[in-house]
Amino acid sequence: MRTWQSRVTLAVIVLVLLMTTLLLAKFGLADFAHDLTFAGRLTGAVLLVVSFTTLVGAVAALDQWIRQSFPYSGLVALVGTFAALLTNAMLLAQTLNDGESVLYPALFGVLMAGSAYAAFAVWRTSVVIPAPKRVAAAVIVSSVIATANFGYQNLFQPYQRQTQPLITVSMGKPVLSKDRKAFAVPVDITLRNHGDVGFYVLGTEFHAMGQQVPLSPKDRLRQQWRADAEQWRKSSEWNPLSRREMHQPGELVEAKPWMLSGNWVESNDTYATRMVVQFPINTPYDQVAFYATASLARKDRLVLEPPLNFLAYSWRSAKVPGWVKKQLKKQEKSGLDTLLYRARVHENNALDEHTRDPRFITVYWQFGTPGASVHSSITRRGEENRIPNPEEDREVSSRYGLIDLVTGPVERTLWDIKSQR
């Protein structure tokens, strides 16, 4: 009876250690070779070391139960089972906290329970420990290092070093056409990334807004100032409260992308381009305002699977998400239309890639009489039609490093140009 129980115990120990070895080697090799951060690659290296330890522990357990040819095989088997217990417990906590798969938490839970049983079974075989204090110190130090590494990778590192590039917009000297019936305003856009993290460019837009600003012949009344202030909540433009200027709602003059979507800007890199906006010399506008916007994602938080494909037009709603369809009537009233682009994204580490559902990023490029804008969202497959609440938006933006940069308005009066007709 004891021989049968002993064989069953040995089989459980070896099976648990070998399964732990395979899983840790799978995740560790993927992270060590492909993780997007140094901390993630260090975690991969730690997982590979632990997988080797559990493999040696399985061999030592066989020797301890069968041949006993090595005097310290019991100690090695004990170290292997304890390493398996600690690592499986950490991976179980991580998958329960952040994962969405049911299979992996169940698997790590079984392996953790099996590792605990294996460590207890090995301990009961009267393991010979030559220097108990030194061995205990080594186990404690290695446990602290492993715990600190997992804590840094999964808690501290994702929220530190918040950085974002800077967009600047500057205007050149306007140029008249030869027939003096039109003029062009050159606009330089520069994207500077002074941080140590690269960014994917999900979408960009540049747009010019024409504004009519007649002057009042006398000082405007307080009630007129209040009426101007009440318009702020109805528009993306916050025109100043002025004693004489009577700002009218701006109108879109021109809008277009200024950088290729799906491209990226590396750390300490700069991208510059020039736009040219043309007006007839008799344009009714008194001022022009320029805006530049970019929707970005940190390259250390996700992997963007190319290409970023065009998906649909909002006015042809066959493939448009439900929330866009609901907004079509409102968009028609406000004069806004939307272009949609979509791509698959991958997690920045192997564990999340296997334990979380597939994600897709959708880029919304909007334009119309009130202006233009670009923004992005990341959702699970099958949930593209669900509108996330603000808390979910913040969580997703923080996790995947989504950033919307907006520069403007950069304004210029047109009176000097219009007077040269």
XYZ file of N, CA, C and O in Angstrom, residues 183-328:
584
model
N -4.833 84.170 -52.195
C -3.587 84.134 -51.430
C -3.508 82.804 -50.684
O -4.518 82.114 -50.468
N -2.301 82.432 -50.301
C -2.047 81.170 -49.591
C -1.309 81.457 -48.289
O -0.422 82.322 -48.246
N -1.698 80.731 -47.245
C -1.051 80.847 -45.940
C -0.336 79.530 -45.638
O -0.992 78.493 -45.468
N 1.016 79.507 -45.593
C 1.733 78.283 -45.239
C 1.701 78.052 -43.728
O 1.837 79.003 -42.944
N 1.498 76.820 -43.340
C 1.424 76.455 -41.922
C 2.369 75.285 -41.682
O 2.248 74.239 -42.334
N 3.319 75.454 -40.764
C 4.278 74.402 -40.416
C 3.815 73.676 -39.158
O 3.504 74.311 -38.134
N 3.776 72.330 -39.226
C 3.388 71.489 -38.089
C 4.596 70.628 -37.710
O 5.193 69.976 -38.569
N 4.938 70.641 -36.432
C 6.079 69.868 -35.944
C 5.650 69.008 -34.766
O 5.007 69.508 -33.833
N 5.979 67.737 -34.837
C 5.725 66.802 -33.740
C 7.060 66.409 -33.139
O 7.902 65.809 -33.812
N 7.279 66.752 -31.868
C 8.536 66.456 -31.174
C 8.277 65.472 -30.050
O 7.410 65.699 -29.210
N 9.018 64.391 -30.045
C 8.920 63.389 -28.987
C 10.216 63.410 -28.189
O 11.199 62.780 -28.555
N 10.230 64.157 -27.082
C 11.428 64.274 -26.262
C 11.536 63.165 -25.217
O 12.532 63.114 -24.482
N 10.535 62.301 -25.129
C 10.577 61.227 -24.143
C 11.397 60.045 -24.613
O 11.955 60.033 -25.717
N 11.470 59.018 -23.773
C 12.237 57.813 -24.097
C 11.334 56.669 -24.524
O 11.723 55.505 -24.470
N 10.112 56.996 -24.952
C 9.143 56.000 -25.402
C 8.646 56.396 -26.784
O 8.350 57.569 -27.038
N 8.556 55.430 -27.699
C 8.002 55.685 -29.024
C 6.487 55.637 -29.003
O 5.869 55.089 -28.083
N 5.864 56.208 -30.047
C 4.408 56.268 -30.138
C 3.948 55.833 -31.529
O 4.548 56.218 -32.535
N 2.873 55.029 -31.552
C 2.172 54.773 -32.811
C 1.311 55.987 -33.150
O 0.685 56.585 -32.264
N 1.250 56.326 -34.413
C 0.376 57.399 -34.879
C -0.917 56.755 -35.386
O -0.933 56.115 -36.441
N -1.987 56.899 -34.631
C -3.264 56.286 -34.984
C -4.050 57.156 -35.955
O -4.781 56.640 -36.807
N -3.918 58.454 -35.808
C -4.619 59.366 -36.699
C -4.194 60.796 -36.424
O -3.833 61.137 -35.294
N -4.201 61.623 -37.463
C -3.888 63.042 -37.311
C -4.872 63.858 -38.139
O -5.436 63.357 -39.115
N -5.065 65.085 -37.745
C -5.886 65.985 -38.551
C -5.410 67.415 -38.351
O -5.008 67.812 -37.253
N -5.427 68.149 -39.452
C -5.161 69.582 -39.451
C -6.374 70.263 -40.046
O -6.912 69.817 -41.067
N -6.853 71.314 -39.385
C -7.969 72.020 -39.989
C -7.854 73.510 -39.727
O -7.245 73.953 -38.744
N -8.438 74.265 -40.654
C -8.460 75.725 -40.583
C -9.900 76.184 -40.452
O -10.778 75.699 -41.167
N -10.126 77.113 -39.546
C -11.453 77.667 -39.309
C -11.461 79.145 -39.677
O -10.618 79.923 -39.205
N -12.406 79.544 -40.547
C -12.575 80.944 -40.879
C -13.551 81.600 -39.929
O -14.590 81.022 -39.587
N -13.237 82.835 -39.502
C -14.069 83.529 -38.528
C -14.367 84.950 -39.009
O -13.465 85.656 -39.476
N -15.614 85.332 -38.883
C -15.995 86.722 -39.122
C -16.048 87.458 -37.789
O -16.707 86.997 -36.855
N -15.356 88.588 -37.719
C -15.267 89.327 -36.458
C -15.528 90.813 -36.729
O -14.600 91.638 -36.759
N -16.770 91.190 -36.954
C -17.061 92.617 -37.115
C -16.901 93.359 -35.792
O -16.989 92.766 -34.717
N -16.659 94.664 -35.885
C -16.471 95.491 -34.699
C -17.738 96.294 -34.409
O -18.362 96.861 -35.322
N -18.085 96.348 -33.153
C -19.237 97.124 -32.729
C -18.877 98.611 -32.712
O -17.780 98.986 -32.282
N -19.764 99.471 -33.187
C -19.463 100.909 -33.174
C -19.416 101.506 -31.773
O -18.886 102.602 -31.579
N -19.940 100.792 -30.797
C -19.891 101.283 -29.414
C -19.691 100.085 -28.484
O -19.809 98.929 -28.888
N -19.400 100.403 -27.237
C -19.149 99.340 -26.268
C -20.359 98.423 -26.145
O -21.513 98.894 -26.106
N -20.057 97.131 -26.084
C -21.111 96.126 -25.985
C -21.608 96.020 -24.546
O -20.843 96.154 -23.592
N -22.875 95.709 -24.380
C -23.490 95.651 -23.063
C -23.116 94.364 -22.331
O -22.717 93.366 -22.933
N -23.280 94.405 -21.025
C -22.974 93.241 -20.184
C -23.782 92.023 -20.598
O -23.282 90.901 -20.592
N -25.037 92.225 -20.974
C -25.882 91.109 -21.379
C -25.356 90.438 -22.642
O -25.485 89.221 -22.814
N -24.729 91.208 -23.515
C -24.136 90.637 -24.724
C -22.918 89.786 -24.378
O -22.679 88.761 -25.015
N -22.174 90.198 -23.370
C -21.036 89.382 -22.920
C -21.539 88.045 -22.369
O -20.952 86.993 -22.605
N -22.612 88.115 -21.601
C -23.175 86.882 -21.044
C -23.649 85.948 -22.156
O -23.470 84.729 -22.082
N -24.254 86.520 -23.184
C -24.724 85.707 -24.312
C -23.544 85.028 -25.009
O -23.639 83.860 -25.420
N -22.411 85.745 -25.130
C -21.215 85.134 -25.716
C -20.713 83.984 -24.848
O -20.313 82.928 -25.351
N -20.722 84.189 -23.527
C -20.229 83.148 -22.609
C -21.108 81.914 -22.659
O -20.630 80.778 -22.515
N -22.402 82.101 -22.887
C -23.314 80.963 -22.961
C -23.062 80.098 -24.187
O -23.457 78.935 -24.234
N -22.390 80.645 -25.184
C -22.081 79.881 -26.393
C -20.912 78.923 -26.186
O -20.702 78.021 -26.994
N -20.139 79.135 -25.117
C -18.947 78.291 -24.917
C -19.306 76.824 -24.761
O -18.588 75.941 -25.235
N -20.407 76.542 -24.069
C -20.775 75.143 -23.841
C -21.367 74.486 -25.088
O -21.550 73.281 -25.130
N -21.666 75.289 -26.117
C -22.276 74.767 -27.334
C -21.274 74.583 -28.459
O -21.630 74.094 -29.523
N -20.037 74.968 -28.247
C -19.068 74.925 -29.337
C -17.698 74.548 -28.801
O -17.387 74.741 -27.615
N -16.857 73.993 -29.692
C -15.477 73.686 -29.321
C -14.598 74.925 -29.342
O -13.448 74.879 -28.908
N -15.130 76.043 -29.880
C -14.382 77.299 -29.930
C -14.823 78.203 -28.782
O -16.006 78.438 -28.588
N -13.839 78.711 -28.052
C -14.123 79.631 -26.956
C -13.684 81.022 -27.388
O -12.557 81.449 -27.136
N -14.561 81.724 -28.041
C -14.223 83.060 -28.482
C -14.151 83.998 -27.279
O -14.902 83.838 -26.306
N -13.274 84.994 -27.324
C -13.088 85.866 -26.155
C -14.295 86.762 -25.920
O -15.070 87.062 -26.843
N -14.457 87.164 -24.674
C -15.447 88.171 -24.330
C -14.812 89.528 -24.597
O -13.816 89.886 -23.969
N -15.368 90.242 -25.548
C -14.721 91.464 -26.021
C -15.659 92.663 -25.922
O -16.876 92.538 -26.104
N -15.058 93.819 -25.673
C -15.833 95.037 -25.583
C -16.356 95.482 -26.945
O -17.446 96.035 -27.045
N -15.587 95.246 -28.021
C -15.976 95.705 -29.348
C -16.118 94.578 -30.384
O -16.892 94.684 -31.312
N -15.323 93.506 -30.259
C -15.355 92.439 -31.256
C -16.623 91.593 -31.103
O -16.999 91.210 -29.989
N -17.242 91.284 -32.237
C -18.457 90.454 -32.251
C -18.145 89.169 -33.027
O -18.325 89.089 -34.242
N -17.647 88.175 -32.318
C -17.224 86.927 -32.957
C -18.431 86.110 -33.402
O -19.392 85.921 -32.655
N -18.346 85.623 -34.627
C -19.361 84.723 -35.167
C -18.827 83.289 -35.080
O -17.624 83.056 -35.011
N -19.716 82.287 -35.084
C -19.228 80.892 -35.064
C -18.302 80.624 -36.252
O -18.573 81.026 -37.388
N -17.175 79.966 -35.967
C -16.226 79.655 -37.023
C -16.764 78.605 -37.982
O -17.650 77.809 -37.640
N -16.239 78.603 -39.193
C -16.641 77.642 -40.219
C -15.396 76.939 -40.759
O -14.350 77.578 -40.950
N -15.547 75.628 -40.995
C -14.413 74.862 -41.501
C -14.038 75.323 -42.904
O -14.885 75.378 -43.797
N -12.757 75.632 -43.073
C -12.230 76.026 -44.376
C -11.532 74.855 -45.051
O -11.703 74.606 -46.244
N -10.759 74.102 -44.272
C -10.011 72.973 -44.839
C -9.652 72.006 -43.724
O -9.387 72.423 -42.586
N -9.631 70.706 -44.034
C -9.241 69.678 -43.064
C -8.602 68.515 -43.807
O -9.096 68.108 -44.866
N -7.529 67.988 -43.250
C -6.864 66.827 -43.856
C -5.867 66.237 -42.862
O -5.424 66.914 -41.928
N -5.498 64.964 -43.034
C -4.442 64.382 -42.205
C -3.085 65.019 -42.531
O -2.875 65.498 -43.641
N -2.184 65.008 -41.553
C -0.852 65.555 -41.807
C 0.268 64.550 -41.530
O 1.452 64.881 -41.674
N -0.099 63.315 -41.179
C 0.891 62.267 -40.977
C 0.232 60.933 -41.284
O -0.966 60.748 -41.053
N 0.986 59.984 -41.814
C 0.443 58.693 -42.223
C -0.008 57.897 -41.010
O 0.765 57.659 -40.076
N -1.269 57.453 -41.001
C -1.794 56.637 -39.902
C -1.145 55.256 -39.911
O -0.901 54.685 -40.972
N -0.902 54.715 -38.732
C -0.233 53.434 -38.601
C 1.271 53.554 -38.559
O 1.961 52.565 -38.282
N 1.793 54.750 -38.828
C 3.237 54.989 -38.711
C 3.580 55.215 -37.241
O 2.723 55.106 -36.371
N 4.804 55.563 -36.953
C 5.178 55.827 -35.562
C 6.279 56.870 -35.507
O 6.980 57.142 -36.474
N 6.415 57.471 -34.338
C 7.485 58.417 -34.058
C 8.281 57.846 -32.885
O 7.725 57.541 -31.832
N 9.583 57.651 -33.092
C 10.424 57.040 -32.080
C 10.796 58.055 -30.999
O 10.549 59.261 -31.128
N 11.405 57.564 -29.922
C 11.845 58.449 -28.849
C 12.920 59.399 -29.365
O 13.733 59.044 -30.232
N 12.874 60.635 -28.858
C 13.815 61.684 -29.248
C 13.823 61.917 -30.757
O 14.869 62.177 -31.351
N 12.652 61.801 -31.354
C 12.524 61.985 -32.793
C 11.636 63.198 -33.063
O 10.855 63.642 -32.218
N 11.748 63.736 -34.271
C 10.972 64.907 -34.679
C 10.412 64.678 -36.075
O 11.115 64.175 -36.954
N 9.152 65.038 -36.244
C 8.513 64.968 -37.559
C 7.980 66.357 -37.889
O 7.333 67.006 -37.049
N 8.234 66.828 -39.101
C 7.791 68.166 -39.511
C 7.168 68.096 -40.896
O 7.609 67.331 -41.756
N 6.145 68.893 -41.096
C 5.494 68.979 -42.400
C 4.927 70.377 -42.575
O 4.816 71.139 -41.605
N 4.577 70.724 -43.801
C 4.005 72.041 -44.100
C 2.683 71.876 -44.838
O 2.575 71.110 -45.795
N 1.680 72.597 -44.380
C 0.385 72.666 -45.037
C 0.228 74.044 -45.662
O 0.773 75.035 -45.147
N -0.539 74.117 -46.729
C -0.821 75.392 -47.389
C -2.332 75.525 -47.524
O -2.993 74.667 -48.122
N -2.869 76.621 -46.971
C -4.306 76.880 -47.025
C -4.529 78.105 -47.912
O -3.911 79.159 -47.702
N -5.422 77.961 -48.911
C -5.657 79.033 -49.875
C -7.037 79.661 -49.667
O -8.001 78.969 -49.320
N -7.093 80.984 -49.875
C -8.315 81.755 -49.739
C -8.476 82.659 -50.962
O -7.482 83.141 -51.512
N -9.710 82.930 -51.356
C -9.908 83.999 -52.334
C -9.651 85.348 -51.657
O -9.858 85.490 -50.447
N -9.215 86.318 -52.423
C -8.866 87.601 -51.841
C -10.078 88.299 -51.248
O -9.967 89.102 -50.311
N -11.272 87.959 -51.746
C -12.494 88.573 -51.227
C -13.185 87.687 -50.197
O -14.415 87.744 -50.041
N -12.430 86.849 -49.511
C -13.009 85.972 -48.493
C -13.749 86.801 -47.448
O -13.299 87.894 -47.062
N -14.885 86.327 -46.960
C -15.637 87.101 -45.966
C -15.034 87.027 -44.563
O -15.487 87.744 -43.664
N -14.031 86.166 -44.391
C -13.498 85.965 -43.050
C -12.506 87.063 -42.675
O -11.728 87.537 -43.513
N -12.551 87.448 -41.405
C -11.614 88.446 -40.874
C -10.410 87.788 -40.217
O -9.335 88.390 -40.146
N -10.595 86.574 -39.694
C -9.520 85.849 -39.035
C -9.541 84.397 -39.498
O -10.563 83.891 -39.962
N -8.404 83.750 -39.350
C -8.326 82.321 -39.594
C -7.623 81.683 -38.405
O -6.671 82.259 -37.847
N -8.126 80.539 -37.953
C -7.551 79.814 -36.817
C -7.150 78.416 -37.267
O -7.927 77.735 -37.953
N -5.942 78.003 -36.890
C -5.415 76.701 -37.294
C -5.327 75.772 -36.084
O -4.936 76.197 -34.983
N -5.661 74.503 -36.314
C -5.607 73.467 -35.273
C -4.857 72.255 -35.829
O -4.996 71.921 -37.008
N -4.108 71.587 -34.966
C -3.458 70.319 -35.331
C -3.710 69.322 -34.206
O -3.508 69.631 -33.028
N -4.167 68.134 -34.575
C -4.533 67.105 -33.597
C -3.877 65.789 -33.974
O -3.702 65.486 -35.161
N -3.513 64.995 -32.959
C -2.950 63.661 -33.197
C -3.466 62.704 -32.132
O -3.545 63.059 -30.953
N -3.822 61.509 -32.558
C -4.204 60.435 -31.650
C -3.077 59.410 -31.663
O -2.764 58.834 -32.714
N -2.453 59.171 -30.489
C -1.260 58.341 -30.400
C -1.456 57.220 -29.388
O -2.365 57.258 -28.553
N -0.570 56.212 -29.466
C -0.550 55.118 -28.492
C 0.900 54.760 -28.206
O 1.724 54.679 -29.122
N 1.227 54.547 -26.944
C 2.600 54.233 -26.554
C 3.013 52.862 -27.071
O 2.272 51.880 -26.957
N 4.225 52.796 -27.625
C 4.720 51.537 -28.190
C 5.140 50.538 -27.128
O 5.360 49.370 -27.454
N 5.261 50.969 -25.868
C 5.600 50.017 -24.808
C 4.359 49.470 -24.116
O 4.478 48.680 -23.180
N 3.166 49.871 -24.570
C 1.930 49.402 -23.943
C 1.132 48.464 -24.829
O 0.263 47.742 -24.336
N 1.370 48.499 -26.132
C 0.626 47.636 -27.043
C 1.431 47.427 -28.317
O 2.410 48.126 -28.576
N 0.993 46.452 -29.111
C 1.551 46.206 -30.445
C 0.422 46.406 -31.445
O -0.616 45.744 -31.360
N 0.620 47.337 -32.359
C -0.378 47.601 -33.396
C -0.097 46.707 -34.588
O 0.959 46.778 -35.202
N -1.062 45.826 -34.892
C -0.891 44.901 -36.013
C -1.270 45.609 -37.314
O -2.422 45.989 -37.499
N -0.317 45.813 -38.214
C -0.652 46.509 -39.460
C -1.481 45.613 -40.377
O -1.421 44.391 -40.273
N -2.242 46.235 -41.289
C -2.386 47.691 -41.464
C -3.555 48.233 -40.661
O -4.410 47.478 -40.189
N -3.576 49.572 -40.516
C -4.730 50.249 -39.933
C -5.696 50.516 -41.082
O -5.573 51.495 -41.817
N -6.655 49.625 -41.246
C -7.512 49.627 -42.442
C -8.678 50.598 -42.324
O -9.236 50.787 -41.236
N -9.051 51.173 -43.459
C -10.291 51.942 -43.515
C -11.470 50.989 -43.343
O -11.506 49.918 -43.936
N -12.452 51.392 -42.510
C -13.578 50.518 -42.199
C -14.878 50.976 -42.864
O -15.538 50.193 -43.548
N -15.248 52.249 -42.652
C -16.559 52.668 -43.159
C -16.686 54.181 -43.112
O -15.900 54.875 -42.450
N -17.715 54.683 -43.827
C -18.153 56.066 -43.742
C -19.393 56.114 -42.843
O -20.213 55.209 -42.874
N -19.545 57.180 -42.089
C -20.715 57.275 -41.212
C -22.001 57.423 -42.015
O -23.076 57.021 -41.561
N -21.937 57.989 -43.225
C -23.142 58.168 -44.032
C -23.492 56.921 -44.845
O -24.489 56.877 -45.529
N -22.619 55.917 -44.775
C -22.929 54.597 -45.329
C -22.755 53.627 -44.178
O -21.673 53.106 -43.948
N -23.812 53.384 -43.432
C -23.702 52.840 -42.075
C -23.747 51.321 -41.984
O -24.064 50.785 -40.933
N -23.415 50.600 -43.037
C -23.482 49.134 -42.978
C -22.513 48.570 -41.947
O -22.827 47.620 -41.237
N -21.299 49.147 -41.867
C -20.288 48.639 -40.939
C -20.017 49.590 -39.779
O -19.065 49.415 -39.043
N -20.851 50.590 -39.620
C -20.635 51.596 -38.591
C -21.108 51.075 -37.242
O -22.191 50.477 -37.150
N -20.321 51.253 -36.161
C -20.763 50.828 -34.834
C -22.080 51.483 -34.435
O -22.425 52.573 -34.911
N -22.778 50.826 -33.527
C -24.095 51.292 -33.135
C -24.124 52.695 -32.574
O -25.056 53.461 -32.841
N -23.081 53.050 -31.759
C -23.120 54.377 -31.158
C -22.991 55.461 -32.217
O -23.537 56.551 -32.074
N -22.274 55.168 -33.331
C -22.174 56.143 -34.417
C -23.516 56.270 -35.128
O -23.945 57.371 -35.492
N -24.197 55.134 -35.329
C -25.509 55.178 -35.974
C -26.477 56.045 -35.164
O -27.268 56.806 -35.725
N -26.403 55.929 -33.826
C -27.293 56.718 -32.985
C -26.978 58.202 -33.074
O -27.834 59.047 -32.815
N -25.734 58.506 -33.409
C -25.329 59.903 -33.478
C -25.523 60.513 -34.865
O -25.288 61.702 -35.053
N -25.945 59.698 -35.849
C -26.048 60.212 -37.212
C -27.003 61.400 -37.324
O -26.700 62.392 -37.995
